[in-house]
Structures are given as C-alpha cells and as structure tokens.
Amino acid sequence: MKAKRSVMETRALTLSPDRLLPALRAGIAAREADIAARDARSGAGRVRVTSYMENIGWPELLGYTADQWHDDAARQLELTLRQALCWLDNVADDTVPGFHTGPDVGWYWDMTLFGAEIRHTPDGVPEFLPHLLAATSDLRTLGRFDFAATGAMPRLLAKYAAMQAVNRERYDGAFTIGFPPFHRGPLDIYVQLRGYEAFVDDLTERPAFVADALAFLADARLRFARERAAFLGEALPATTFVADDWVNVPFITPAFFRDVLVPVYARIRAGEGAVTGFHTCGALAPIVDALLAVFPEIATLEVSGWNDVDALDAVVAPRIGFAASVINTVSLSDDTPTQCAKVAALRRAATRRPVSLCAQAIVKLYPTYDETFARLNRFLALAYAELEAVG
C-alpha cells in the first residue's frame, strides 16, 4: 500500500532570516506539548521514537550546496534553523531540536590530520583522493599533525571563530557553539587511507604494521584531545566516544577484533577516560561481549538497523539500554510486515531494558519530499501504535 500523500509545510524555505528563531522556538514548544500528550497516553517511560535527515538529504530540499554549508558560518547557522523548523513542521516524531551546534567543514575532517584530501559533491557526498599510505606501508606517510595548521584545521578554527561572532551579533547568543572532538576510531582511518584490500593483505603479511598503525592513530586521538582542551582553556573531558564503522563482521573477523582492536581500544580508554559510547553501522552480535568488556562504562548501546535485536537482547545484560535504528529502505517502504517485525523486536527488548527507536538516515528515496515525509510519518505512527503498551 502506498503512503498517503500530504502537502509538505514549506515555511522553513521561505521565512526571512529574522523570523526563523522565533518560529523555531514556537515549534519547539508545540513539539514538547505533543510529547507530553503522548506521555500522558502511553506513560512517561514509553519508547521514544525519533528520526533525522541524512546530511545529503538537506541541500536539494533547502536549496544550497555542500560548499556553501561548509564555507559560510552565517549560512550554516541560518540553515541549521531552517532544517530544524522544517523537521518540526513535517515529521511527527519525538525529536526536540536544541541549539548546540558547531563548525562543519566536511565529513571526515579528522582524517585530514593524517594527510587525507577530501572533496564533496554538491549534495555533500565525500570523495577521497588517494593517500600515500595506500601505496606504501610506511607510518611516516601519516605525519604528525599541527593542531593549527594541518589539513582542515585552519578552516575549522576560522569557522569556529566566525560562528561565535555570528551567534553573538545575529542571534543574541541563542546557540551554544562547540568545537568538534576527534571521535573517529583508528580502524576507520586505517582502512580508508590504506584501502580495504591492502588492509586484508596486511593482516597476513604485515600484522605488526597493522598493530603499530592502529596504536599510532589511537595516540593521535589523545594528543588531539589534549590540544583541543588547551585551545578551549578547558580540562580534558572525563569521557569519550569511538566511531569505527569498519567494526563490521564479516569485513573483519571476531578474532581480529579481540586480538588486535581490543588492545587498541584499551589504549584509548586508558588515555582518554571512560568510553561511554560506541558507533558502528555493522552487526555487533559476534563481538558485543568483547566490546562491552573493553568499554565497561557503556550504558546504552547503539544498535544499527543491520543488527538482529532479538539476538543482541539474548546476550547483552539488561542493564545496557538499546538505542536501536531501522534503516531507511525499511522505514520508507511499503513492506508493513517487515516494519512490524522490526518494531515488535524492539517492543520485546523494551520489556527487559531501556530502548529507543530511530528511523535513521532519511533521504529522498521517492520522487518528492512530500512522499518521503508522508512515508516516514506512516512508519512513525505504526511504531507508536506497536510500542504503545511499553511505558
């Protein structure tokens, strides 16, 4: 059955910049009232249901290019307001936008600390130029970054200062402008710069090089954290986060994770402090025991849409919450039985542990954004109905 068509609310595209902040604040108040009403019906402990637009979904809808977003501090702040207002106007989820943001100079900016060169298509897809590490197994190709001068850092620092100025001058300090941390995991960086095929060869031909490279990248994270703290005049954060999308069986083996990555992760935890969050889009079941052992402070596990929730629920201690996602080709599809099955698994898990549900990475999979939002809202309504008794 096709999603019922609706007419998308477009005021976020047309309001003058001076009217955006008041409109967003009013929209937030309305969203909070909607959430309170859902809490009253289903209980304050109900499963929260959220979603978000993938970064490549916004440029076409709001009429800008990735370069305009990346290079213009004032434009990024204005578009941040337009994105949040558009979402509130068109998506009936539990998302409440906040005013914490920071400079964005492109996806994977952290890899430029090691010499990566990255371009972006107009809609924001990153394109990597070949790195010297792909041609030679030599750690010297990764260099030693200068916090102020290497890669994207000059642009990032300049945009951070510019965003602070725009925030003061145009928005009366309504935003909290943060400086991005370095959360990229060492395996992500190694595989991206070296290439997956070379990585596989390295595992058998140069295992010591793999271990040395991953340790080097883990240490670089810590040095960045220290230099970031000094730049901001702050203490080092007490906790940290690791995002390593190549932690994905069968692209790696459970044995590689336990024997090679776990010592590197222990090194990160020893240097940066408690790792309270971990992200991968991959399947966790084959390695989740080792992951939670090396990062024992994780209280909520990100569970991507590629995981079997029932299988994870059977092996993960109930004290660990699940922040679970459903992939967009399911949430935006006509396959209601699969949607119901996904939500039912979360409902079962929610009887044992804290659970939230995210319809992840929305993009225009259909001819119009009208239809895309209509399909998303249909899925959200289904999820609310299926999870109603959990609260």
mmCIF file of C-alpha atoms in Angstrom:
data_model
loop_
_atom_site.group_PDB
_atom_site.id
_atom_site.type_symbol
_atom_site.label_atom_id
_atom_site.label_comp_id
_atom_site.label_asym_id
_atom_site.label_seq_id
_atom_site.Cartn_x
_atom_site.Cartn_y
_atom_site.Cartn_z
ATOM 1 C CA MET A 1 0.000 0.000 0.000
ATOM 2 C CA LYS A 2 1.392 3.383 -0.942
ATOM 3 C CA ALA A 3 1.823 6.073 1.677
ATOM 4 C CA LYS A 4 -0.979 8.605 1.821
ATOM 5 C CA ARG A 5 0.121 11.797 0.107
ATOM 6 C CA SER A 6 0.396 15.015 2.084
ATOM 7 C CA VAL A 7 1.393 18.560 1.309
ATOM 8 C CA MET A 8 4.725 19.440 2.853
ATOM 9 C CA GLU A 9 4.862 22.573 5.003
ATOM 10 C CA THR A 10 7.415 24.860 3.321
ATOM 11 C CA ARG A 11 7.657 27.918 5.548
ATOM 12 C CA ALA A 12 11.185 26.869 6.599
ATOM 13 C CA LEU A 13 12.222 27.544 2.999
ATOM 14 C CA THR A 14 10.593 30.957 2.720
ATOM 15 C CA LEU A 15 10.682 32.738 6.096
ATOM 16 C CA SER A 16 13.041 35.692 6.302
ATOM 17 C CA PRO A 17 16.132 35.009 8.429
ATOM 18 C CA ASP A 18 14.967 37.302 11.248
ATOM 19 C CA ARG A 19 11.778 35.260 11.706
ATOM 20 C CA LEU A 20 13.421 31.843 11.914
ATOM 21 C CA LEU A 21 14.480 31.843 15.564
ATOM 22 C CA PRO A 22 11.061 32.901 16.952
ATOM 23 C CA ALA A 23 9.336 30.384 14.663
ATOM 24 C CA LEU A 24 11.639 27.607 15.812
ATOM 25 C CA ARG A 25 11.098 28.398 19.479
ATOM 26 C CA ALA A 26 7.340 28.279 18.948
ATOM 27 C CA GLY A 27 7.742 25.000 17.081
ATOM 28 C CA ILE A 28 9.770 23.519 19.920
ATOM 29 C CA ALA A 29 7.061 24.487 22.418
ATOM 30 C CA ALA A 30 4.441 22.803 20.227
ATOM 31 C CA ARG A 31 6.592 19.672 19.886
ATOM 32 C CA GLU A 32 7.080 19.495 23.654
ATOM 33 C CA ALA A 33 3.293 19.692 24.079
ATOM 34 C CA ASP A 34 2.852 16.830 21.595
ATOM 35 C CA ILE A 35 5.385 14.734 23.503
ATOM 36 C CA ALA A 36 3.657 15.477 26.809
ATOM 37 C CA ALA A 37 0.378 14.325 25.280
ATOM 38 C CA ARG A 38 1.954 11.073 24.088
ATOM 39 C CA ASP A 39 3.456 10.582 27.558
ATOM 40 C CA ALA A 40 0.036 11.076 29.107
ATOM 41 C CA ARG A 41 -1.469 8.430 26.824
ATOM 42 C CA SER A 42 1.311 5.847 26.920
ATOM 43 C CA GLY A 43 3.350 6.605 30.038
ATOM 44 C CA ALA A 44 6.466 8.664 30.604
ATOM 45 C CA GLY A 45 8.579 5.504 30.313
ATOM 46 C CA ARG A 46 7.381 4.775 26.762
ATOM 47 C CA VAL A 47 9.856 4.053 23.977
ATOM 48 C CA ARG A 48 10.928 7.324 22.373
ATOM 49 C CA VAL A 49 10.705 7.356 18.560
ATOM 50 C CA THR A 50 12.913 9.755 16.613
ATOM 51 C CA SER A 51 14.353 10.250 13.158
ATOM 52 C CA TYR A 52 16.713 12.565 11.296
ATOM 53 C CA MET A 53 17.553 13.661 7.787
ATOM 54 C CA GLU A 54 20.836 12.354 6.415
ATOM 55 C CA ASN A 55 23.136 15.255 5.574
ATOM 56 C CA ILE A 56 22.827 14.598 1.831
ATOM 57 C CA GLY A 57 19.044 14.984 2.058
ATOM 58 C CA TRP A 58 19.025 18.667 3.003
ATOM 59 C CA PRO A 59 20.843 20.516 0.175
ATOM 60 C CA GLU A 60 18.292 19.768 -2.542
ATOM 61 C CA LEU A 61 15.344 20.434 -0.233
ATOM 62 C CA LEU A 62 16.589 23.752 1.139
ATOM 63 C CA GLY A 63 18.416 24.880 -1.990
ATOM 64 C CA TYR A 64 22.103 25.054 -1.114
ATOM 65 C CA THR A 65 25.344 23.231 -1.906
ATOM 66 C CA ALA A 66 27.710 21.471 0.469
ATOM 67 C CA ASP A 67 30.386 24.091 -0.164
ATOM 68 C CA GLN A 68 28.018 26.873 0.926
ATOM 69 C CA TRP A 69 27.327 24.986 4.157
ATOM 70 C CA HIS A 70 30.980 24.168 4.774
ATOM 71 C CA ASP A 71 32.470 27.569 3.905
ATOM 72 C CA ASP A 72 29.979 30.118 5.270
ATOM 73 C CA ALA A 73 29.488 30.377 9.048
ATOM 74 C CA ALA A 74 26.416 32.604 8.798
ATOM 75 C CA ARG A 75 24.832 30.345 6.192
ATOM 76 C CA GLN A 76 25.384 27.243 8.304
ATOM 77 C CA LEU A 77 23.658 28.807 11.319
ATOM 78 C CA GLU A 78 20.719 30.054 9.246
ATOM 79 C CA LEU A 79 20.339 26.677 7.549
ATOM 80 C CA THR A 80 20.531 24.925 10.926
ATOM 81 C CA LEU A 81 17.429 26.875 11.940
ATOM 82 C CA ARG A 82 15.695 26.110 8.640
ATOM 83 C CA GLN A 83 16.445 22.397 8.938
ATOM 84 C CA ALA A 84 15.117 22.201 12.487
ATOM 85 C CA LEU A 85 11.957 24.147 11.630
ATOM 86 C CA CYS A 86 11.323 22.046 8.518
ATOM 87 C CA TRP A 87 11.636 18.872 10.591
ATOM 88 C CA LEU A 88 9.262 20.114 13.282
ATOM 89 C CA ASP A 89 6.729 21.153 10.657
ATOM 90 C CA ASN A 90 6.796 17.904 8.712
ATOM 91 C CA VAL A 91 7.817 14.970 10.918
ATOM 92 C CA ALA A 92 5.710 13.760 13.853
ATOM 93 C CA ASP A 93 8.450 12.177 15.946
ATOM 94 C CA ASP A 94 9.828 12.769 19.450
ATOM 95 C CA THR A 95 12.754 14.902 18.274
ATOM 96 C CA VAL A 96 13.169 18.206 20.099
ATOM 97 C CA PRO A 97 15.819 20.352 18.369
ATOM 98 C CA GLY A 98 18.440 22.003 20.517
ATOM 99 C CA PHE A 99 20.694 24.975 19.972
ATOM 100 C CA HIS A 100 24.060 23.245 20.373
ATOM 101 C CA THR A 101 25.983 23.203 17.107
ATOM 102 C CA GLY A 102 29.496 23.683 15.794
ATOM 103 C CA PRO A 103 31.565 24.312 12.684
ATOM 104 C CA ASP A 104 31.222 21.758 9.906
ATOM 105 C CA VAL A 105 33.924 21.846 7.236
ATOM 106 C CA GLY A 106 33.107 18.461 5.748
ATOM 107 C CA TRP A 107 32.713 14.816 6.598
ATOM 108 C CA TYR A 108 35.855 13.058 7.816
ATOM 109 C CA TRP A 109 37.731 16.289 8.553
ATOM 110 C CA ASP A 110 39.593 14.312 11.228
ATOM 111 C CA MET A 111 41.244 12.174 8.536
ATOM 112 C CA THR A 112 42.826 15.315 7.064
ATOM 113 C CA LEU A 113 45.007 15.383 10.176
ATOM 114 C CA PHE A 114 46.874 12.499 8.517
ATOM 115 C CA GLY A 115 47.104 13.923 5.019
ATOM 116 C CA ALA A 116 43.774 12.812 3.558
ATOM 117 C CA GLU A 117 42.390 15.101 0.863
ATOM 118 C CA ILE A 118 38.599 15.090 0.591
ATOM 119 C CA ARG A 119 36.232 16.807 -1.812
ATOM 120 C CA HIS A 120 32.450 16.918 -1.528
ATOM 121 C CA THR A 121 29.820 16.701 -4.229
ATOM 122 C CA PRO A 122 27.200 19.492 -4.233
ATOM 123 C CA ASP A 123 24.866 17.351 -2.118
ATOM 124 C CA GLY A 124 27.602 16.521 0.385
ATOM 125 C CA VAL A 125 28.977 13.103 -0.569
ATOM 126 C CA PRO A 126 32.681 12.932 0.402
ATOM 127 C CA GLU A 127 35.161 11.868 -2.265
ATOM 128 C CA PHE A 128 38.642 10.789 -1.098
ATOM 129 C CA LEU A 129 41.760 11.381 -3.149
ATOM 130 C CA PRO A 130 44.364 8.572 -2.981
ATOM 131 C CA HIS A 131 46.608 8.685 0.087
ATOM 132 C CA LEU A 132 50.303 7.759 0.143
ATOM 133 C CA LEU A 133 49.577 5.072 2.748
ATOM 134 C CA ALA A 134 47.694 3.162 0.045
ATOM 135 C CA ALA A 135 50.943 2.745 -1.894
ATOM 136 C CA THR A 136 53.435 2.127 0.887
ATOM 137 C CA SER A 137 53.338 0.565 4.339
ATOM 138 C CA ASP A 138 55.172 3.449 5.959
ATOM 139 C CA LEU A 139 53.791 5.198 9.049
ATOM 140 C CA ARG A 140 55.701 8.328 8.103
ATOM 141 C CA THR A 141 53.047 8.967 5.455
ATOM 142 C CA LEU A 142 50.616 9.767 8.308
ATOM 143 C CA GLY A 143 52.817 12.632 9.515
ATOM 144 C CA ARG A 144 52.490 14.394 12.848
ATOM 145 C CA PHE A 145 49.642 16.876 12.756
ATOM 146 C CA ASP A 146 49.849 20.512 13.795
ATOM 147 C CA PHE A 147 46.611 21.460 15.584
ATOM 148 C CA ALA A 148 46.561 24.909 13.994
ATOM 149 C CA ALA A 149 47.868 24.159 10.527
ATOM 150 C CA THR A 150 47.285 20.596 9.308
ATOM 151 C CA GLY A 151 44.574 19.627 6.852
ATOM 152 C CA ALA A 152 41.165 21.139 7.581
ATOM 153 C CA MET A 153 42.268 22.678 10.888
ATOM 154 C CA PRO A 154 42.794 26.272 9.637
ATOM 155 C CA ARG A 155 39.288 26.265 8.120
ATOM 156 C CA LEU A 156 37.813 24.641 11.216
ATOM 157 C CA LEU A 157 39.391 27.146 13.599
ATOM 158 C CA ALA A 158 38.421 30.130 11.438
ATOM 159 C CA LYS A 159 34.845 28.932 11.070
ATOM 160 C CA TYR A 160 34.555 28.295 14.811
ATOM 161 C CA ALA A 161 35.505 31.918 15.497
ATOM 162 C CA ALA A 162 33.190 33.176 12.753
ATOM 163 C CA MET A 163 30.234 31.173 14.070
ATOM 164 C CA GLN A 164 30.764 32.561 17.555
ATOM 165 C CA ALA A 165 30.707 36.084 16.129
ATOM 166 C CA VAL A 166 27.556 35.481 14.055
ATOM 167 C CA ASN A 167 25.877 33.882 17.058
ATOM 168 C CA ARG A 168 26.546 36.977 19.172
ATOM 169 C CA GLU A 169 25.687 39.526 16.508
ATOM 170 C CA ARG A 170 22.619 37.961 14.863
ATOM 171 C CA TYR A 171 21.151 35.548 17.398
ATOM 172 C CA ASP A 172 21.892 37.107 20.799
ATOM 173 C CA GLY A 173 23.924 34.053 21.777
ATOM 174 C CA ALA A 174 20.999 31.656 21.293
ATOM 175 C CA PHE A 175 23.337 28.925 20.062
ATOM 176 C CA THR A 176 25.998 27.105 22.015
ATOM 177 C CA ILE A 177 28.901 26.804 19.580
ATOM 178 C CA GLY A 178 31.037 23.772 20.343
ATOM 179 C CA PHE A 179 34.371 22.761 18.892
ATOM 180 C CA PRO A 180 34.299 19.262 17.404
ATOM 181 C CA PRO A 181 36.114 16.436 19.171
ATOM 182 C CA PHE A 182 38.102 13.749 17.394
ATOM 183 C CA HIS A 183 35.947 10.652 17.825
ATOM 184 C CA ARG A 184 36.906 8.724 14.690
ATOM 185 C CA GLY A 185 38.115 5.232 15.500
ATOM 186 C CA PRO A 186 41.575 4.092 14.386
ATOM 187 C CA LEU A 187 40.294 1.232 12.218
ATOM 188 C CA ASP A 188 38.111 3.623 10.183
ATOM 189 C CA ILE A 189 41.101 5.825 9.444
ATOM 190 C CA TYR A 190 43.461 2.959 8.654
ATOM 191 C CA VAL A 191 41.106 1.179 6.249
ATOM 192 C CA GLN A 192 40.072 4.399 4.494
ATOM 193 C CA LEU A 193 43.629 5.619 3.906
ATOM 194 C CA ARG A 194 45.235 2.236 3.275
ATOM 195 C CA GLY A 195 42.366 0.663 1.305
ATOM 196 C CA TYR A 196 40.407 -2.429 2.300
ATOM 197 C CA GLU A 197 42.261 -4.853 0.012
ATOM 198 C CA ALA A 198 45.637 -3.679 1.326
ATOM 199 C CA PHE A 199 44.302 -3.945 4.872
ATOM 200 C CA VAL A 200 43.359 -7.593 4.273
ATOM 201 C CA ASP A 201 46.818 -8.289 2.849
ATOM 202 C CA ASP A 202 48.399 -6.541 5.841
ATOM 203 C CA LEU A 203 46.637 -8.866 8.264
ATOM 204 C CA THR A 204 48.616 -11.831 6.944
ATOM 205 C CA GLU A 205 51.766 -10.189 5.589
ATOM 206 C CA ARG A 206 52.360 -7.242 7.962
ATOM 207 C CA PRO A 207 50.379 -7.823 11.196
ATOM 208 C CA ALA A 208 52.908 -5.849 13.272
ATOM 209 C CA PHE A 209 52.459 -2.874 10.947
ATOM 210 C CA VAL A 210 48.679 -3.000 11.430
ATOM 211 C CA ALA A 211 49.099 -3.014 15.208
ATOM 212 C CA ASP A 212 51.633 -0.164 15.097
ATOM 213 C CA ALA A 213 49.446 1.937 12.807
ATOM 214 C CA LEU A 214 46.342 1.486 14.959
ATOM 215 C CA ALA A 215 48.310 2.385 18.100
ATOM 216 C CA PHE A 216 49.714 5.475 16.335
ATOM 217 C CA LEU A 217 46.180 6.597 15.426
ATOM 218 C CA ALA A 218 44.906 5.939 18.950
ATOM 219 C CA ASP A 219 47.704 8.077 20.363
ATOM 220 C CA ALA A 220 46.905 10.825 17.844
ATOM 221 C CA ARG A 221 43.338 10.923 19.187
ATOM 222 C CA LEU A 222 44.681 11.553 22.687
ATOM 223 C CA ARG A 223 47.081 14.255 21.518
ATOM 224 C CA PHE A 224 44.229 15.970 19.679
ATOM 225 C CA ALA A 225 42.041 15.796 22.808
ATOM 226 C CA ARG A 226 44.803 17.431 24.856
ATOM 227 C CA GLU A 227 45.461 20.173 22.301
ATOM 228 C CA ARG A 228 41.736 20.801 21.883
ATOM 229 C CA ALA A 229 41.359 21.184 25.654
ATOM 230 C CA ALA A 230 44.302 23.601 25.768
ATOM 231 C CA PHE A 231 42.845 25.635 22.876
ATOM 232 C CA LEU A 232 39.474 25.886 24.634
ATOM 233 C CA GLY A 233 41.011 26.514 28.052
ATOM 234 C CA GLU A 234 39.176 23.516 29.452
ATOM 235 C CA ALA A 235 40.060 20.330 31.279
ATOM 236 C CA LEU A 236 40.173 17.105 29.307
ATOM 237 C CA PRO A 237 36.681 15.563 29.077
ATOM 238 C CA ALA A 238 36.091 12.784 31.584
ATOM 239 C CA THR A 239 34.525 10.531 28.963
ATOM 240 C CA THR A 240 34.910 9.872 25.257
ATOM 241 C CA PHE A 241 33.287 8.162 22.267
ATOM 242 C CA VAL A 242 34.570 5.913 19.468
ATOM 243 C CA ALA A 243 33.091 5.735 15.948
ATOM 244 C CA ASP A 244 34.532 2.813 13.963
ATOM 245 C CA ASP A 245 32.270 1.733 11.103
ATOM 246 C CA TRP A 246 34.704 -0.919 9.865
ATOM 247 C CA VAL A 247 33.904 -2.892 13.007
ATOM 248 C CA ASN A 248 31.588 -4.940 10.836
ATOM 249 C CA VAL A 249 31.712 -8.714 10.587
ATOM 250 C CA PRO A 250 32.474 -10.243 8.049
ATOM 251 C CA PHE A 251 34.684 -7.344 6.844
ATOM 252 C CA ILE A 252 36.680 -8.076 9.978
ATOM 253 C CA THR A 253 36.704 -11.287 11.976
ATOM 254 C CA PRO A 254 35.758 -11.611 15.644
ATOM 255 C CA ALA A 255 39.290 -12.883 16.260
ATOM 256 C CA PHE A 256 40.801 -9.712 14.754
ATOM 257 C CA PHE A 257 38.526 -7.618 16.930
ATOM 258 C CA ARG A 258 39.510 -9.447 20.115
ATOM 259 C CA ASP A 259 43.209 -9.907 19.391
ATOM 260 C CA VAL A 260 44.083 -6.623 17.653
ATOM 261 C CA LEU A 261 41.388 -3.992 18.210
ATOM 262 C CA VAL A 262 40.608 -4.661 21.873
ATOM 263 C CA PRO A 263 44.179 -3.731 22.972
ATOM 264 C CA VAL A 264 43.944 -0.540 20.895
ATOM 265 C CA TYR A 265 40.586 0.313 22.439
ATOM 266 C CA ALA A 266 42.012 -0.345 25.892
ATOM 267 C CA ARG A 267 44.774 2.129 24.993
ATOM 268 C CA ILE A 268 42.146 4.764 24.074
ATOM 269 C CA ARG A 269 40.277 4.189 27.326
ATOM 270 C CA ALA A 270 43.471 4.402 29.374
ATOM 271 C CA GLY A 271 44.422 7.715 27.778
ATOM 272 C CA GLU A 272 41.114 9.489 27.169
ATOM 273 C CA GLY A 273 38.992 8.148 30.009
ATOM 274 C CA ALA A 274 35.781 6.154 30.120
ATOM 275 C CA VAL A 275 34.394 5.316 26.683
ATOM 276 C CA THR A 276 30.659 5.742 27.176
ATOM 277 C CA GLY A 277 29.544 5.431 23.566
ATOM 278 C CA PHE A 278 30.490 3.387 20.511
ATOM 279 C CA HIS A 279 29.188 3.646 16.959
ATOM 280 C CA THR A 280 29.308 1.264 14.074
ATOM 281 C CA CYS A 281 26.747 0.628 11.369
ATOM 282 C CA GLY A 282 27.848 -3.001 11.424
ATOM 283 C CA ALA A 283 26.494 -6.079 13.173
ATOM 284 C CA LEU A 284 27.546 -6.286 16.818
ATOM 285 C CA ALA A 285 26.476 -9.767 17.910
ATOM 286 C CA PRO A 286 29.762 -11.559 17.086
ATOM 287 C CA ILE A 287 31.864 -9.105 19.102
ATOM 288 C CA VAL A 288 29.492 -7.423 21.565
ATOM 289 C CA ASP A 289 30.836 -9.330 24.580
ATOM 290 C CA ALA A 290 34.393 -8.169 23.923
ATOM 291 C CA LEU A 291 33.228 -4.625 23.123
ATOM 292 C CA LEU A 292 31.379 -4.246 26.417
ATOM 293 C CA ALA A 293 34.282 -5.823 28.296
ATOM 294 C CA VAL A 294 36.821 -3.298 26.982
ATOM 295 C CA PHE A 295 34.336 -0.405 27.337
ATOM 296 C CA PRO A 296 32.517 -1.319 30.573
ATOM 297 C CA GLU A 297 31.162 2.221 31.062
ATOM 298 C CA ILE A 298 28.812 1.933 28.076
ATOM 299 C CA ALA A 299 25.283 2.166 29.463
ATOM 300 C CA THR A 300 23.463 2.490 26.134
ATOM 301 C CA LEU A 301 24.476 0.511 23.072
ATOM 302 C CA GLU A 302 23.939 1.934 19.603
ATOM 303 C CA VAL A 303 22.205 -0.823 17.648
ATOM 304 C CA SER A 304 22.191 -0.094 13.923
ATOM 305 C CA GLY A 305 19.463 -1.310 11.623
ATOM 306 C CA TRP A 306 21.703 -4.107 10.378
ATOM 307 C CA ASN A 307 21.506 -5.912 13.718
ATOM 308 C CA ASP A 308 19.165 -8.653 14.927
ATOM 309 C CA VAL A 309 17.679 -7.051 18.036
ATOM 310 C CA ASP A 310 16.397 -10.363 19.445
ATOM 311 C CA ALA A 311 19.856 -11.922 19.121
ATOM 312 C CA LEU A 312 21.506 -8.993 20.903
ATOM 313 C CA ASP A 313 18.812 -8.899 23.564
ATOM 314 C CA ALA A 314 19.563 -12.537 24.376
ATOM 315 C CA VAL A 315 23.268 -11.958 25.075
ATOM 316 C CA VAL A 316 23.541 -8.383 26.408
ATOM 317 C CA ALA A 317 22.908 -7.686 30.093
ATOM 318 C CA PRO A 318 19.534 -5.992 30.663
ATOM 319 C CA ARG A 319 21.225 -3.046 32.393
ATOM 320 C CA ILE A 320 22.501 -1.963 28.950
ATOM 321 C CA GLY A 321 19.986 0.139 27.008
ATOM 322 C CA PHE A 322 19.496 -0.150 23.256
ATOM 323 C CA ALA A 323 19.428 2.949 21.041
ATOM 324 C CA ALA A 324 18.116 0.993 18.073
ATOM 325 C CA SER A 325 17.676 2.099 14.469
ATOM 326 C CA VAL A 326 15.651 0.985 11.468
ATOM 327 C CA ILE A 327 17.221 1.539 8.042
ATOM 328 C CA ASN A 328 15.524 3.913 5.610
ATOM 329 C CA THR A 329 14.725 1.282 2.983
ATOM 330 C CA VAL A 330 12.533 -0.362 5.626
ATOM 331 C CA SER A 331 11.017 2.719 7.295
ATOM 332 C CA LEU A 332 10.127 4.353 3.955
ATOM 333 C CA SER A 333 8.965 1.177 2.224
ATOM 334 C CA ASP A 334 5.583 -0.452 1.575
ATOM 335 C CA ASP A 335 6.710 -3.569 3.466
ATOM 336 C CA THR A 336 4.469 -3.256 6.513
ATOM 337 C CA PRO A 337 5.113 -6.842 7.756
ATOM 338 C CA THR A 338 8.872 -6.186 7.931
ATOM 339 C CA GLN A 339 8.282 -2.839 9.648
ATOM 340 C CA CYS A 340 6.024 -4.505 12.208
ATOM 341 C CA ALA A 341 8.557 -7.273 12.812
ATOM 342 C CA LYS A 342 11.343 -4.750 13.425
ATOM 343 C CA VAL A 343 9.235 -2.766 15.884
ATOM 344 C CA ALA A 344 7.962 -5.932 17.600
ATOM 345 C CA ALA A 345 11.557 -6.987 18.336
ATOM 346 C CA LEU A 346 12.161 -3.624 19.996
ATOM 347 C CA ARG A 347 8.958 -3.988 21.966
ATOM 348 C CA ARG A 348 10.170 -7.350 23.285
ATOM 349 C CA ALA A 349 13.552 -5.877 24.215
ATOM 350 C CA ALA A 350 11.833 -2.945 25.952
ATOM 351 C CA THR A 351 10.302 -5.324 28.489
ATOM 352 C CA ARG A 352 13.844 -6.059 29.724
ATOM 353 C CA ARG A 353 15.872 -2.904 29.140
ATOM 354 C CA PRO A 354 15.642 0.814 28.225
ATOM 355 C CA VAL A 355 15.044 1.133 24.477
ATOM 356 C CA SER A 356 14.699 3.945 21.967
ATOM 357 C CA LEU A 357 13.884 3.716 18.261
ATOM 358 C CA CYS A 358 15.295 5.845 15.440
ATOM 359 C CA ALA A 359 14.164 5.788 11.812
ATOM 360 C CA GLN A 360 17.665 6.543 10.628
ATOM 361 C CA ALA A 361 19.233 8.435 7.742
ATOM 362 C CA ILE A 362 16.212 9.759 5.865
ATOM 363 C CA VAL A 363 16.864 10.733 2.251
ATOM 364 C CA LYS A 364 14.592 11.363 -0.718
ATOM 365 C CA LEU A 365 14.072 7.760 -1.817
ATOM 366 C CA TYR A 366 10.926 8.721 -3.749
ATOM 367 C CA PRO A 367 10.241 11.378 -6.396
ATOM 368 C CA THR A 368 9.281 14.106 -3.905
ATOM 369 C CA TYR A 369 9.989 15.105 -0.335
ATOM 370 C CA ASP A 370 6.211 15.200 0.153
ATOM 371 C CA GLU A 371 6.030 11.467 -0.383
ATOM 372 C CA THR A 372 9.195 10.796 1.613
ATOM 373 C CA PHE A 373 7.850 12.642 4.670
ATOM 374 C CA ALA A 374 4.427 11.006 4.266
ATOM 375 C CA ARG A 375 6.018 7.558 4.280
ATOM 376 C CA LEU A 376 8.177 8.428 7.272
ATOM 377 C CA ASN A 377 5.169 9.654 9.229
ATOM 378 C CA ARG A 378 3.271 6.487 8.382
ATOM 379 C CA PHE A 379 6.116 4.435 9.829
ATOM 380 C CA LEU A 380 6.300 6.632 12.933
ATOM 381 C CA ALA A 381 2.558 6.181 13.516
ATOM 382 C CA LEU A 382 2.967 2.419 13.165
ATOM 383 C CA ALA A 383 5.844 2.442 15.645
ATOM 384 C CA TYR A 384 3.892 4.493 18.199
ATOM 385 C CA ALA A 385 0.950 2.105 17.918
ATOM 386 C CA GLU A 386 3.061 -1.041 18.205
ATOM 387 C CA LEU A 387 5.019 0.316 21.184
ATOM 388 C CA GLU A 388 2.053 1.898 22.964
ATOM 389 C CA ALA A 389 1.861 -0.690 25.713
ATOM 390 C CA VAL A 390 5.506 -0.225 26.720
ATOM 391 C CA GLY A 391 5.670 2.595 29.251
#
